[in-house]
Tab-separated table of C-alpha atoms in Angstrom:
chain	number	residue	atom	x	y	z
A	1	UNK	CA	-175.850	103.256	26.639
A	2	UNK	CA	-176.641	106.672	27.979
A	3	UNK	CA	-177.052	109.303	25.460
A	4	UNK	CA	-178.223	112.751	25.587
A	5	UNK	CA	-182.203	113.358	24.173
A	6	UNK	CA	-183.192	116.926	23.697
A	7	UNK	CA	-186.577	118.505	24.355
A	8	UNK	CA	-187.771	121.303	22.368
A	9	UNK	CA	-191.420	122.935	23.602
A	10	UNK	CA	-193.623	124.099	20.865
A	11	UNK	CA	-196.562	126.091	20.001
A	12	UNK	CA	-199.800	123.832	18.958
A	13	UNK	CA	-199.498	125.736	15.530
A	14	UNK	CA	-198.778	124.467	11.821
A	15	UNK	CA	-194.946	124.502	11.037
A	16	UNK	CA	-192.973	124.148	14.375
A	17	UNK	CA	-191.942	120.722	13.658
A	18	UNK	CA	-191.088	121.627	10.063
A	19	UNK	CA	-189.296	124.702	10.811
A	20	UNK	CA	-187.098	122.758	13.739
A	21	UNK	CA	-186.377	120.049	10.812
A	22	UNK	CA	-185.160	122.258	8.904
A	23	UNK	CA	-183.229	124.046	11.371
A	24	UNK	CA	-181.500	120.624	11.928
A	25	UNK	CA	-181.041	119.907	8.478
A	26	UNK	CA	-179.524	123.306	7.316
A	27	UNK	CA	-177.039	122.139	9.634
A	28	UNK	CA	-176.319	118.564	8.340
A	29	UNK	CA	-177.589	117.652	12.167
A	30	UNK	CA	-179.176	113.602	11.557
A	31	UNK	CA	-182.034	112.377	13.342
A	32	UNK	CA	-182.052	109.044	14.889
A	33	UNK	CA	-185.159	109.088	17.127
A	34	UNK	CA	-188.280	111.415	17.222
A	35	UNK	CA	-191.071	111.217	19.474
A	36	UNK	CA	-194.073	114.377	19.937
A	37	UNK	CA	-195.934	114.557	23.237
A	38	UNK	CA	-198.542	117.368	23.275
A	39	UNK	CA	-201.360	119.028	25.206
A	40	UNK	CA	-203.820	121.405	24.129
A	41	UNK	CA	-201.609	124.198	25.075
A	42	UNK	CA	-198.051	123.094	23.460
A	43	UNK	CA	-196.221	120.412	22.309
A	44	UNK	CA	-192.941	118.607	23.304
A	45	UNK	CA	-190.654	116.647	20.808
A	46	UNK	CA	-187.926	114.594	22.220
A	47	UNK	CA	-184.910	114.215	19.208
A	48	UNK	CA	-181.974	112.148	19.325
A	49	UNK	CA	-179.636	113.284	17.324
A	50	UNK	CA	-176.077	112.793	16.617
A	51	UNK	CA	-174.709	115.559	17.605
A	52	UNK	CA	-176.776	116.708	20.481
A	53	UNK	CA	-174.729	119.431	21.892
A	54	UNK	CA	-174.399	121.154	18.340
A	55	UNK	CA	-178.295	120.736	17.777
A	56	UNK	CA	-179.081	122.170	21.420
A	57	UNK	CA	-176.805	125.382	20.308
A	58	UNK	CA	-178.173	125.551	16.574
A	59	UNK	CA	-181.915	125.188	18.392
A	60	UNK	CA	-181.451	128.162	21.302
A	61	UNK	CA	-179.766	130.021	18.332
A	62	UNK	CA	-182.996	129.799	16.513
A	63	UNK	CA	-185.182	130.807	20.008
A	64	UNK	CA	-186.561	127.676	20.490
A	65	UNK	CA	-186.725	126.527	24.333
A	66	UNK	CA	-185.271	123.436	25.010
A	67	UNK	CA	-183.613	121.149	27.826
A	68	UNK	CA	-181.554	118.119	27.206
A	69	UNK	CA	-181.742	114.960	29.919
A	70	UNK	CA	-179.861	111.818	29.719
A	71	UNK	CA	-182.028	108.274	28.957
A	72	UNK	CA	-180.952	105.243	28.191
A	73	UNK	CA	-180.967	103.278	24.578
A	74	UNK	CA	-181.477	99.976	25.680
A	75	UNK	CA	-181.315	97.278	22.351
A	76	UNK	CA	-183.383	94.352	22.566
A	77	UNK	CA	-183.454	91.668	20.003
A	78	UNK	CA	-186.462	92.298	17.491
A	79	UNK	CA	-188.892	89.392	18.770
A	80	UNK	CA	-192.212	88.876	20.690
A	81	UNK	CA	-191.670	89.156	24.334
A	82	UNK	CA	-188.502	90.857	24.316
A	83	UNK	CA	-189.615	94.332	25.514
A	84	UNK	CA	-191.707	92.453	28.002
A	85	UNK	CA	-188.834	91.241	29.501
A	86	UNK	CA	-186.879	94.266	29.757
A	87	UNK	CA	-190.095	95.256	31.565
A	88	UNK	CA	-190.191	93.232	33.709
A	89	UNK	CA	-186.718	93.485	35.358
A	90	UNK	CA	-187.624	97.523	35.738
A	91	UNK	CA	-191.065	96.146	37.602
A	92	UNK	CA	-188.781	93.811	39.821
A	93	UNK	CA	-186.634	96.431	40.496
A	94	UNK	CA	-189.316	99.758	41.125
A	95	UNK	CA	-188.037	101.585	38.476
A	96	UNK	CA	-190.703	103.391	36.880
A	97	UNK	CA	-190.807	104.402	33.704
A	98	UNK	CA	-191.538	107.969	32.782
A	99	UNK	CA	-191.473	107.376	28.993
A	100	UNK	CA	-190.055	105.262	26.181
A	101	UNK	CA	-190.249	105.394	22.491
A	102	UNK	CA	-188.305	103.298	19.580
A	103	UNK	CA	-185.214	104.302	17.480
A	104	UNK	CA	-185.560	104.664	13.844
A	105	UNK	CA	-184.876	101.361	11.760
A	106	UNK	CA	-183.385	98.199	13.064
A	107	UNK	CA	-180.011	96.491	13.740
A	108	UNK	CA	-178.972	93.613	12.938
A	109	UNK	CA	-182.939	92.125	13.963
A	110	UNK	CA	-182.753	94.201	17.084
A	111	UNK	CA	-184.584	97.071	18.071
A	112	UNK	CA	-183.774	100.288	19.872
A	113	UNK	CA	-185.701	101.590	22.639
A	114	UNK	CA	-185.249	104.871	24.255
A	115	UNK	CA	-185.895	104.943	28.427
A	116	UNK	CA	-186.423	107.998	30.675
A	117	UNK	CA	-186.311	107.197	34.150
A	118	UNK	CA	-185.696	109.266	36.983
A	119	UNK	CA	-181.877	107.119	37.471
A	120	UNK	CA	-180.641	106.583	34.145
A	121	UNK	CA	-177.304	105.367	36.090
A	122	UNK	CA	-178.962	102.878	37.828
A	123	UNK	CA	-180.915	101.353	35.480
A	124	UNK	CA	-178.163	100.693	33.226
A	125	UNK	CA	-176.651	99.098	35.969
A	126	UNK	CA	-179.846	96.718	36.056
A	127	UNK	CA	-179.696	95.603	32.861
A	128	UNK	CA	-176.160	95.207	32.449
């Protein structure tokens, strides 16, 4: 399924990631995924949420600097190997993954995995 992620850049100071939580939560906006990339000049955390579009506005409200991009949640059952599999279809079919991270909690003993590839299209096509 192809859902929207949002990317917020930060400062590499104390209380970005506390003050965008609480942004989100002033607003009754739920997190479902959160993942923090960073260099030594800034930070970027990737949210799902669910409801990105009302986030995004509640976030540029606030000044923070954001983009949203489409990736693909992609549920695999909650096993060894499983991922690896998933994998290796993507390897067979040269798509290269820019990133992944997990969904909080599981479903019914399957995890979540987020993908962002340069054809989001595509690859759901792949692994339909």
């Amino acid at each position: 399924m192809t859902i929207h992620q949002i990317s917020v850049f930060l400062e590499n100071r104390a209380g970005q990631l506390a003050d965008i939580t609480a942004v989100l939560a002033e607003n009754g906006i739920n997190l479902r995924a959160i993942h923090i990339a960073e260099t030594s000049d800034y930070g970027v955390l990737r949210i799902i949420v669910d409801r990105p579009q009302q986030a995004a506005a509640i976030l540029l409200e606030h000044g923070f600097i954001l983009s949203m991009t489409p990736v693909l949640a992609v549920v695999v059952p909650d096993v060894p190997g499983s991922l690896s599999k998933v994998l290796a279809v993507l390897a067979q079919e040269g798509i290269d993954v820019e990133y992944m991270y997990s969904v909080f909690g599981l479903v019914s003993d399957r995890a979540c995995m987020i993908f962002r590839v340069a054809d989001v299209e595509r690859l759901a096509k792949v692994l339909e």
